[in-house]
Coordinates of C-alpha atoms in Angstrom, one line a residue:
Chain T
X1 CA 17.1 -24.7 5.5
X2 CA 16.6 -21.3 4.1
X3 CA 16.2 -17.6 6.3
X4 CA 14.0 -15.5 4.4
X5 CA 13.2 -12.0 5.8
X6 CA 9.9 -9.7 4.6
X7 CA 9.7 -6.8 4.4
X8 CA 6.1 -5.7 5.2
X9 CA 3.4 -3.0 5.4
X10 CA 0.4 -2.8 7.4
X11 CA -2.6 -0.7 7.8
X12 CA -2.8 -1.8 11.8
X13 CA -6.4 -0.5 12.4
X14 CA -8.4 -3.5 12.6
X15 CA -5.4 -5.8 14.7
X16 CA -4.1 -6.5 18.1
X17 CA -0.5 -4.9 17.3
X18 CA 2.4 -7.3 15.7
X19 CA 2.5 -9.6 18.2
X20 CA 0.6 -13.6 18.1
X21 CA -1.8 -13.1 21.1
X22 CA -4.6 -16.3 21.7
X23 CA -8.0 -14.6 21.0
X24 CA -7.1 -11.1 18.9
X25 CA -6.2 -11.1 15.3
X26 CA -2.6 -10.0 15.2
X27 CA -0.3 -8.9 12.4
X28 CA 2.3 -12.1 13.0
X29 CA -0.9 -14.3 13.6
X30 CA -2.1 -13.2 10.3
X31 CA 1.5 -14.0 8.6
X32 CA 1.8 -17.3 10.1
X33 CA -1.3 -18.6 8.9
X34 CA -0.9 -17.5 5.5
X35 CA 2.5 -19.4 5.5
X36 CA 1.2 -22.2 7.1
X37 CA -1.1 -23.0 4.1
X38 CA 1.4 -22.2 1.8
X39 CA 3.8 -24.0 2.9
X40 CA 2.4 -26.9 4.1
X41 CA 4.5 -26.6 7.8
X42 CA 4.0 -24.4 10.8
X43 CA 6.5 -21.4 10.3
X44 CA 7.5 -18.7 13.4
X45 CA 7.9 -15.5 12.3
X46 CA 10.0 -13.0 14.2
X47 CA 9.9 -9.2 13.4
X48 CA 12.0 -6.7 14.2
X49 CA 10.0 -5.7 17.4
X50 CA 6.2 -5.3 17.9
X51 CA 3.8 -2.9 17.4
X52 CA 0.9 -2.0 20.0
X53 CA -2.7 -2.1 18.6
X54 CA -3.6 0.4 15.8
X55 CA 0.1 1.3 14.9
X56 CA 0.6 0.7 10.8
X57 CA 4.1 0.1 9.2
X58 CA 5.4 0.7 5.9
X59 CA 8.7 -1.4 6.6
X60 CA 8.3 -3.8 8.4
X61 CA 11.3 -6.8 8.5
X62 CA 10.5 -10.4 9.7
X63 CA 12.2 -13.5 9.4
X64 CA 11.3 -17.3 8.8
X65 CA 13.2 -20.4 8.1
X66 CA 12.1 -22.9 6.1
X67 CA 12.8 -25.9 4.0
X68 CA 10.7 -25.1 0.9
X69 CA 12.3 -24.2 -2.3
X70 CA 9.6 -21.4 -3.7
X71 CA 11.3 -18.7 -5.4
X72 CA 11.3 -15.5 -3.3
X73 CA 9.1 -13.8 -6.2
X74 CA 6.2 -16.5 -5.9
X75 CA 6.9 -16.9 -2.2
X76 CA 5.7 -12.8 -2.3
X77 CA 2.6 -13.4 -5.0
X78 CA 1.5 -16.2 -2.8
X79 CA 1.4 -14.6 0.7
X80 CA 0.0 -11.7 -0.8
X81 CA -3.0 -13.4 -2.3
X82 CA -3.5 -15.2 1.3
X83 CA -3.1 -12.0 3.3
X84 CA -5.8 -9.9 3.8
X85 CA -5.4 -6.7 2.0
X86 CA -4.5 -4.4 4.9
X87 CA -1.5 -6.8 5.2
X88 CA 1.4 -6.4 2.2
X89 CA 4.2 -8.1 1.9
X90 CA 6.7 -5.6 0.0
X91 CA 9.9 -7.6 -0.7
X92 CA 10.9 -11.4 0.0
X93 CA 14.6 -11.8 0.2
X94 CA 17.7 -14.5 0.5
X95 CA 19.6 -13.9 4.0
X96 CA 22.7 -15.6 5.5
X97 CA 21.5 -18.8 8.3
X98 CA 22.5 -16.3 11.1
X99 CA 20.6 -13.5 9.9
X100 CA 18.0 -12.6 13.0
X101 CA 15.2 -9.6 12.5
X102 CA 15.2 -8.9 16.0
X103 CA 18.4 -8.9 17.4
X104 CA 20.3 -7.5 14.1
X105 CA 18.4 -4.8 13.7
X106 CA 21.0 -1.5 14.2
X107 CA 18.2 1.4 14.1
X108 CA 14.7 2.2 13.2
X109 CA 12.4 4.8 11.9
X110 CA 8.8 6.0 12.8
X111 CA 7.0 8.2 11.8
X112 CA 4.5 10.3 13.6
X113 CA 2.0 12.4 11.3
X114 CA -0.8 15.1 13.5
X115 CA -3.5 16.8 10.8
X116 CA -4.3 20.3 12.0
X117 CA -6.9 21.4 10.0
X118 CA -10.7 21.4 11.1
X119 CA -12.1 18.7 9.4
X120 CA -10.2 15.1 9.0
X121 CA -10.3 13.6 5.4
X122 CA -11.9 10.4 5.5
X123 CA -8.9 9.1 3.1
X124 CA -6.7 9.8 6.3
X125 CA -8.9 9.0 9.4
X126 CA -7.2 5.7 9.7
X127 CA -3.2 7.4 9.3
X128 CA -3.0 10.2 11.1
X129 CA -4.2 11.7 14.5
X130 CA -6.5 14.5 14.1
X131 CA -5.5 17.4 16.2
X132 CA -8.1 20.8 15.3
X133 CA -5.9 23.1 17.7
X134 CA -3.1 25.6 17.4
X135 CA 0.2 24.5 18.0
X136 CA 3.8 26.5 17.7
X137 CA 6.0 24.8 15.5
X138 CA 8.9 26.8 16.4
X139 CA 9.1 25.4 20.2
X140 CA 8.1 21.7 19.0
X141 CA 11.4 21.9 16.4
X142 CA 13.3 23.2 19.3
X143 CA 12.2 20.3 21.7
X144 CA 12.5 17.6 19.3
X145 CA 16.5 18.5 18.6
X146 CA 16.9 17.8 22.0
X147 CA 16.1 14.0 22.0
X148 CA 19.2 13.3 19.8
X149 CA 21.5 11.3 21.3
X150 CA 22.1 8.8 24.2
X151 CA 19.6 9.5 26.8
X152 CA 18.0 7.7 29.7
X153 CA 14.3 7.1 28.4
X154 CA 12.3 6.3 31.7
X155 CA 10.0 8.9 31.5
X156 CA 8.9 8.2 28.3
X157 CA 8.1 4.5 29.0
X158 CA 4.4 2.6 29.4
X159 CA 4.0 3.0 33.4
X160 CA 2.7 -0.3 33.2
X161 CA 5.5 -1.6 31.2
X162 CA 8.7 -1.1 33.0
X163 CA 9.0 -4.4 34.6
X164 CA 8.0 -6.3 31.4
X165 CA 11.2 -4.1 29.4
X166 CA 13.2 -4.8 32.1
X167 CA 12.5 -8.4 31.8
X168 CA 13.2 -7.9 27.6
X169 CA 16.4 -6.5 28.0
X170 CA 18.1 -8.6 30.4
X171 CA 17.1 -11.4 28.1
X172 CA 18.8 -9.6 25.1
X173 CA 21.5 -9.2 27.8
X174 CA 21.3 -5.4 27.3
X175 CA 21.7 -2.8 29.9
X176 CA 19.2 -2.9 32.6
X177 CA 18.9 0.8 32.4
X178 CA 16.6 2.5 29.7
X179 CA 18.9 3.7 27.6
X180 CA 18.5 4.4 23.8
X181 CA 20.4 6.5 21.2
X182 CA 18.3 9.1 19.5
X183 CA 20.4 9.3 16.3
X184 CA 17.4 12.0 14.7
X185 CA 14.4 13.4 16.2
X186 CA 12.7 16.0 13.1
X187 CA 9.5 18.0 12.8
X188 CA 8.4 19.0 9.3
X189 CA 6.1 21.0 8.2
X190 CA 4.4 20.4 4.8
X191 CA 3.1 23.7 3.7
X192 CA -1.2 23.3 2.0
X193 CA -1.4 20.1 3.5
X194 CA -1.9 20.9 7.4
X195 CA 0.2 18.0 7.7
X196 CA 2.7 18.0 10.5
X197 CA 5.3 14.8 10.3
X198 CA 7.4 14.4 13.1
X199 CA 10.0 11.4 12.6
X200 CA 13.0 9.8 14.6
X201 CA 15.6 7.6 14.5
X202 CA 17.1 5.7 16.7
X203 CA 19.3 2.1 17.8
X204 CA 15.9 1.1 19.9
X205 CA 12.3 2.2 21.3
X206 CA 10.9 1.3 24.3
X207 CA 7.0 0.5 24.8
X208 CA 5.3 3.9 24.1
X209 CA 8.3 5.4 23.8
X210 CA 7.6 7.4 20.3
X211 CA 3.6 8.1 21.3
X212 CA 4.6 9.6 24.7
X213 CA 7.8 11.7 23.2
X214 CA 5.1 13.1 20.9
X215 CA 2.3 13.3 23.9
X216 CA 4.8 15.7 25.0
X217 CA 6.1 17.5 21.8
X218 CA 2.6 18.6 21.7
X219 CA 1.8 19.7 25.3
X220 CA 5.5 22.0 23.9
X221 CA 3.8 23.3 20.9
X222 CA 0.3 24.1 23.0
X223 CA 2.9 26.0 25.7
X224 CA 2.5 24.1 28.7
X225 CA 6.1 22.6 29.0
X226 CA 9.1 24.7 28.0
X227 CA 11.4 23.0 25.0
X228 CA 14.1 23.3 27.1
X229 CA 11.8 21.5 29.7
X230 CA 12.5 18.2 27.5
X231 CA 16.2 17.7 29.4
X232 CA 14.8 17.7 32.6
X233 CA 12.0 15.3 31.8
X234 CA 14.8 12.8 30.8
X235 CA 16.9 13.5 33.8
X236 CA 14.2 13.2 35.9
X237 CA 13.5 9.7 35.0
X238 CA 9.9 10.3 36.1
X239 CA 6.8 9.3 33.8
X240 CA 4.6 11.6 35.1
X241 CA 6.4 14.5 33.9
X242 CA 6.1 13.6 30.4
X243 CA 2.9 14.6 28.6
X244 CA 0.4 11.9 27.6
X245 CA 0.5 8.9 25.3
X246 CA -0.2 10.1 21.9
X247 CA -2.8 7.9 20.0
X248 CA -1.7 5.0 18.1
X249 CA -3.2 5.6 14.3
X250 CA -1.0 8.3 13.9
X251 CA 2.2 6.4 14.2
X252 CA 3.8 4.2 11.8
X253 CA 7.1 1.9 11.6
X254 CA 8.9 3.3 8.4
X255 CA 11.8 1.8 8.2
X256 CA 14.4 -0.7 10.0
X257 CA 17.9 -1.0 9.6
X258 CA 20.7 -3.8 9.2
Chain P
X1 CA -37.8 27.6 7.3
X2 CA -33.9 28.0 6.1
X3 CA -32.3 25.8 2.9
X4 CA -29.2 24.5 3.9
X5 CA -26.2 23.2 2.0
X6 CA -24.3 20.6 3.0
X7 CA -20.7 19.6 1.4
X8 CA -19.7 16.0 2.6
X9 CA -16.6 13.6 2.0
X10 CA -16.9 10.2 3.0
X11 CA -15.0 7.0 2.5
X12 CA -17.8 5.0 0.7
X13 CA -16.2 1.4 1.5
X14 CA -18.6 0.5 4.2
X15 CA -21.7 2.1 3.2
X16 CA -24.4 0.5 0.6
X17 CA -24.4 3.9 -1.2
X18 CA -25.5 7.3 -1.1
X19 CA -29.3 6.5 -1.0
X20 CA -31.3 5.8 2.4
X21 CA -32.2 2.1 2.4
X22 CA -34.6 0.0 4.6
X23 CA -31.9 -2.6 5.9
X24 CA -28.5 -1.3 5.4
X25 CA -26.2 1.5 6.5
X26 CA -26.4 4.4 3.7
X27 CA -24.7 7.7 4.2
X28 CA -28.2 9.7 3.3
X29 CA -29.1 8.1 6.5
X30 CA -26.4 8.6 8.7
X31 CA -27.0 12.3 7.5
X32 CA -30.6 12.4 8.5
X33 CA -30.0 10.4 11.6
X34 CA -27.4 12.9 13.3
X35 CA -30.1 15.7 12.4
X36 CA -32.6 14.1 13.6
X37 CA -30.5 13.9 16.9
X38 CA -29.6 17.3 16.8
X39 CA -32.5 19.1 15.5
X40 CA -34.9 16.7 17.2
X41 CA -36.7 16.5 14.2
X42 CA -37.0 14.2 11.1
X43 CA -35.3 16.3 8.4
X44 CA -34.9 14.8 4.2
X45 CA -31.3 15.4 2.8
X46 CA -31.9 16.0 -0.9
X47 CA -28.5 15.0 -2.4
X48 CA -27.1 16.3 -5.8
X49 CA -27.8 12.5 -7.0
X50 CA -26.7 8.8 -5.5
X51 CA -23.6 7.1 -5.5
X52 CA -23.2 3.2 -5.7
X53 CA -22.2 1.5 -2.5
X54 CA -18.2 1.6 -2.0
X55 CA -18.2 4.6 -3.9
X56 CA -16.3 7.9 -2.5
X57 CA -17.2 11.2 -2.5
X58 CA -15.0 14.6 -1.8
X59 CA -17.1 17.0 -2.5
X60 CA -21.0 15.3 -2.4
X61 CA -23.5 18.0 -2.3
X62 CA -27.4 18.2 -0.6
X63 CA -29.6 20.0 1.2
X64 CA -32.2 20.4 3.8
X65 CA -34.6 22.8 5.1
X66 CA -35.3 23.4 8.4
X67 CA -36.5 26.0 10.9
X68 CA -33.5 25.3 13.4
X69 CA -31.6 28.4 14.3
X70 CA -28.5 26.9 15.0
X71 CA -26.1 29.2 13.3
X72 CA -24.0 27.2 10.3
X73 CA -20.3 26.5 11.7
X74 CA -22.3 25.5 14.9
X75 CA -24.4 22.8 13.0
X76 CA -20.9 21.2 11.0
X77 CA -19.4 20.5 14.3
X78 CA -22.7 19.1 15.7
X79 CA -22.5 16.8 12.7
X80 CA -19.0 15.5 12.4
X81 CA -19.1 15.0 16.2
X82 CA -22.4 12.7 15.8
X83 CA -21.2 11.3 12.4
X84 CA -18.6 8.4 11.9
X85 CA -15.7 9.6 10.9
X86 CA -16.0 7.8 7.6
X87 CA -18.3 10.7 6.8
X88 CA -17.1 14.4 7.4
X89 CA -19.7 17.6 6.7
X90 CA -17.0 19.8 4.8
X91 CA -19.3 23.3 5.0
X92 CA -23.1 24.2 5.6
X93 CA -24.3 27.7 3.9
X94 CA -27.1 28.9 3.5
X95 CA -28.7 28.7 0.0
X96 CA -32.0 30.9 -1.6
X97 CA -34.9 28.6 -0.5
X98 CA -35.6 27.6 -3.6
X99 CA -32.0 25.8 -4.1
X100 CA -32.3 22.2 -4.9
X101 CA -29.3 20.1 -4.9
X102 CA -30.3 17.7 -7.3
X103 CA -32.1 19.5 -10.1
X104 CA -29.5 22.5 -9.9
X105 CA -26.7 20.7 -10.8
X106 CA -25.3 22.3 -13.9
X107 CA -22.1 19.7 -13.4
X108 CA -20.1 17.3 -11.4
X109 CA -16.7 16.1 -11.8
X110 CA -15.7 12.4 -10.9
X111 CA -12.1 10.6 -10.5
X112 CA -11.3 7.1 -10.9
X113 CA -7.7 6.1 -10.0
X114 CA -6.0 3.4 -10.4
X115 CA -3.0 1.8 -9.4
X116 CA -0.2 0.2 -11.4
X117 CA 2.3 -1.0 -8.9
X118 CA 2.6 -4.7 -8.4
X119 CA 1.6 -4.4 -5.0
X120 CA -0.7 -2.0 -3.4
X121 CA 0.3 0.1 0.2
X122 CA -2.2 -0.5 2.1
X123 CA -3.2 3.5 2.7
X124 CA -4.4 3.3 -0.4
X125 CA -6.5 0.0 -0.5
X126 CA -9.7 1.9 0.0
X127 CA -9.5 4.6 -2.3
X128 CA -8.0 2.9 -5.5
X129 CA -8.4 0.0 -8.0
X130 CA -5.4 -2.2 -7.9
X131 CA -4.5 -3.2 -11.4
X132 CA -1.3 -4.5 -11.5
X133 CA -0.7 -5.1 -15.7
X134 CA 0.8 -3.0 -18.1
X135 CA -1.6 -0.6 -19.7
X136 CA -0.6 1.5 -22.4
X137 CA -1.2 5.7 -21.1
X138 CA -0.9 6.8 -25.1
X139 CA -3.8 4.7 -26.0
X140 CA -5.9 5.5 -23.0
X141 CA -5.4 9.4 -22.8
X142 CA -6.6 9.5 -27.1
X143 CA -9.5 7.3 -26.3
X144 CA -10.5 9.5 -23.0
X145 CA -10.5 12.7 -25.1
X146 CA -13.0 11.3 -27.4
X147 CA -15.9 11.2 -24.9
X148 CA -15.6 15.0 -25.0
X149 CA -19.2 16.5 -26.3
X150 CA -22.8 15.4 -26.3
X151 CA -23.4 11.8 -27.0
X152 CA -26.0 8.9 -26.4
X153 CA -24.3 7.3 -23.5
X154 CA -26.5 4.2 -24.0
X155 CA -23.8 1.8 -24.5
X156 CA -22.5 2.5 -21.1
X157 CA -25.6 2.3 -18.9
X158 CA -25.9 -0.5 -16.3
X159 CA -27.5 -3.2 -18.0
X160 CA -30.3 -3.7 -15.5
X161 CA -30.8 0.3 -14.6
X162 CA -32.0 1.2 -18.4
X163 CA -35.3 1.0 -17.1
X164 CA -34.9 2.9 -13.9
X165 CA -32.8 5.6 -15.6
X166 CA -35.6 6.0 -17.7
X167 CA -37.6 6.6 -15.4
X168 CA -35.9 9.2 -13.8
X169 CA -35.6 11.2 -16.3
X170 CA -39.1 11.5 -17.3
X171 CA -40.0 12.8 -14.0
X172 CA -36.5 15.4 -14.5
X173 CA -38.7 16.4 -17.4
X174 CA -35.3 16.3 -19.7
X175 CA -35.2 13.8 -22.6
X176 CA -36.0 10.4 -22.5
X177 CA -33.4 9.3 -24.6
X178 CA -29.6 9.2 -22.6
X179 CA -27.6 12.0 -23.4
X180 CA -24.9 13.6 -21.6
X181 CA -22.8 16.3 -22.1
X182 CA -19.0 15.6 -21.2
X183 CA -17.0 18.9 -21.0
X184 CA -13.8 17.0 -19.8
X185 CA -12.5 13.6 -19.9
X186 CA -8.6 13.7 -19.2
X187 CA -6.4 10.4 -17.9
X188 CA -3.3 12.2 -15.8
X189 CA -0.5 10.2 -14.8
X190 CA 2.1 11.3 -11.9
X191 CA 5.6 10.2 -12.1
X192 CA 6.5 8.2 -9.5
X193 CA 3.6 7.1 -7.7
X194 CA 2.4 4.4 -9.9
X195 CA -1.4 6.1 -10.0
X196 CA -3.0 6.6 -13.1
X197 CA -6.2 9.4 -12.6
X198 CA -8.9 9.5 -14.9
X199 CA -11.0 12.5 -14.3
X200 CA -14.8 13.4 -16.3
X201 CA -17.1 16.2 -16.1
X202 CA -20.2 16.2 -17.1
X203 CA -23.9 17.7 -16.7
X204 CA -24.8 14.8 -15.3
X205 CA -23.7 10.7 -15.1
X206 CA -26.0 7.8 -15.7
X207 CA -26.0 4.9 -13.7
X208 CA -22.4 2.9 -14.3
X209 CA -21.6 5.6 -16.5
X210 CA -17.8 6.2 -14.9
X211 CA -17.1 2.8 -14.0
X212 CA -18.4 1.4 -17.3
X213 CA -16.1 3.9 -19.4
X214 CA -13.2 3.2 -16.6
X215 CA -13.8 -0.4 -17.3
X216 CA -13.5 0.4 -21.7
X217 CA -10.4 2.7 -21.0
X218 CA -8.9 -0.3 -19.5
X219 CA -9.8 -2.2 -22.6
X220 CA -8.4 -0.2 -24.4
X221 CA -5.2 0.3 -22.6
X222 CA -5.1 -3.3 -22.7
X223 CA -5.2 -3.2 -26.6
X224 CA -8.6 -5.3 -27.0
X225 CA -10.4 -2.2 -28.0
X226 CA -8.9 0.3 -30.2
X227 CA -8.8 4.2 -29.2
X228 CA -11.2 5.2 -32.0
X229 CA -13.7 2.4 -31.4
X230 CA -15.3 4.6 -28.7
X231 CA -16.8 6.7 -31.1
X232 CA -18.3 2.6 -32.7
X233 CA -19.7 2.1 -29.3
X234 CA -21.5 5.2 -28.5
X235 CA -23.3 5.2 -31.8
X236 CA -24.0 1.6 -31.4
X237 CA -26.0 2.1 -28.2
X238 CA -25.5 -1.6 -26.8
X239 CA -23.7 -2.2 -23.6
X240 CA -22.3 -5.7 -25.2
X241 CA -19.3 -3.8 -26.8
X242 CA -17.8 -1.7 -23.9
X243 CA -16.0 -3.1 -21.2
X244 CA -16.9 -4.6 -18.0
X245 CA -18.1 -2.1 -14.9
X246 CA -15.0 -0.9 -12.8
X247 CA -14.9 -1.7 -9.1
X248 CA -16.4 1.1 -7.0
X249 CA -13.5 1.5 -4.6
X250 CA -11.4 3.6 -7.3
X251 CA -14.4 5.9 -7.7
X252 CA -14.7 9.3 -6.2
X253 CA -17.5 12.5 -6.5
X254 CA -14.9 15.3 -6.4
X255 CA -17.3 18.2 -7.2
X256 CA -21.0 19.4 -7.5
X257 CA -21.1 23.0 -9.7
X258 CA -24.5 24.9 -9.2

């Protein structure tokens, strides 16, 4: 047997999030049934953690094993011709029997990209969240800094999904507690593009975790929470102090680390 | 009565053209339908000439006269909030009334990318031509510089639109015969990003035209046609010796001039 991982992009617009659900196409759905006809066999994929409905990666990592003896190269061609085109498999590599995409994984990167301007280019409707209003990048710099490090997450998790992390973690025999370790947590600024990027780092997310930190980065940079404001939120362990769930399309999985 | 200017992106892909059409979605009708709705009245949108359906545009151009008094900024947020978001309204002035859109284009400027990487991210699967072969740049940018002047584009008209070009030009009152000026015609190539851009201006395109020279650059590229055969094929005046037509998706109207 053979434990290939892929690396994979996705424009998520059209699907149900990562996860195989029965009647809703889904990125692993998707995956599955391309390998399937491949490979003759039905294959389970596991990524490196899911993505809710609309959310895009560039980096992907999943991981399948199999019996078949394709090259990695034509295993890549061949899934690629299968997949529909919103769907990309970037690299097909080799990995030790052990190897697991979900529990190995040591960090991971999103990315978070508001336009500013008026108007929304049509090339970017799909990528980005379209924001027309003023905001103070100043404050929003400030606030973000503050995320780094180990903090107790609670109030930036899905209301409705506290029980179901709960129930994740003790079955990765994790902490019960909420905790994550922000290891970077950036805003930048790219100047003629109105193009503001904000992008952390960290050993885990929770569900909703990155769209409601930057619900709230914005209700700082509009001026109605304080960056200093961002502490207390965390301490506070209360959702409802947090600002509101960003919208997915502007949020993509960059990168995950091993 | 007012003459109003419209400048309009839009991300072709879904739309069967530019031009209003009795059973499928065209952008000159999702125009006309949000001013209808607005203006409550059934306004014409003379554009500066038709794209083909899954082509893009950046910078379309038309106009429209009505005796609304809605002031301009007022009427482009009217629009792009009634308007899928596949189609933005970029700016609305207002123009002489006897400003045409059409027959006072002096020039437009198209782009055609394409993309060289062996697989294609899939941000940009919309808005490029995925060619994933080796394609010599040298060859390409010699051959693209000798479209420059006024030549008998004949040999890269749509086969079956001959006829219908013909046609319109009569009632243009210009030549019958198909000559276009090309003022630029330059292949760029950024390091790095694996897109070639071929970009033409012109005092006006026939139908094809881009794609069909895209589709002889690649030829040549290719090295089945040779750089100096271009000039062979426009005095030949038969579509037989150019390439085949370029898909519409790495086609974009950047600019109308006036």
């Amino acid at each position: 047997m053979r434990n290939l991982c892929l690396t994979i992009a996705y424009d998520g617009t059209d699907f149900h999030g990562w996860q195989r659900q029965p009647h809703a196409p889904t990125i692993q759905d998707c995956i599955e049934q391309a390998l399937a006809r491949i490979l003759g066999e039905r294959v389970i994929v596991t990524g490196s953690g899911r993505t809710d409905a609309g959310v895009h990666a560039a980096g992907q990592v999943a991981n399948l094993k199999t019996a078949c003896r394709i090259p990695t190269e034509n295993l890549q061609r061949a899934l690629n011709s299968k997949l529909p085109k919103s769907v990309r498999i970037l690299k097909v590599q080799e990995m030790p029997f052990t190897f697991n995409a979900r529990y190995d994984a040591r960090s991971k990167t999103y990315r978070y990209r508001l336009l500013l301007a008026p108007v929304c280019p049509p090339p970017l409707v799909r990528f980005v969240h379209h924001y027309p209003w003023p905001l103070n990048l100043g404050r929003m710099t400030k606030a973000a800094a503050l995320l780094v490090g180990a903090h107790d997450f609670t109030s930036f998790i899905a209301a409705d999904a506290r029980q179901a992390e709960n129930r994740e973690k003790v079955s990765q025999k994790r902490s019960s507690r909420p905790v994550r370790t922000v290891l970077s947590s950036r805003i930048t600024w790219r100047p003629g593009t109105s193009l503001l990027v904000y992008e952390i780092r960290g050993d885990g997310f929770l569900h909703h975790m990155v769209r409601n930190i930057v619900g709230t980065l914005i209700e700082v940079g509009r001026g109605k929470i304080e960056p200093k404001q961002i502490l207390t939120i965390l301490a506070a362990r209360d959702r409802s102090l947090a600002g509101p769930t960003a919208p997915a399309c502007g949020l993509c999985l960059v990168k995950v680390e091993y």
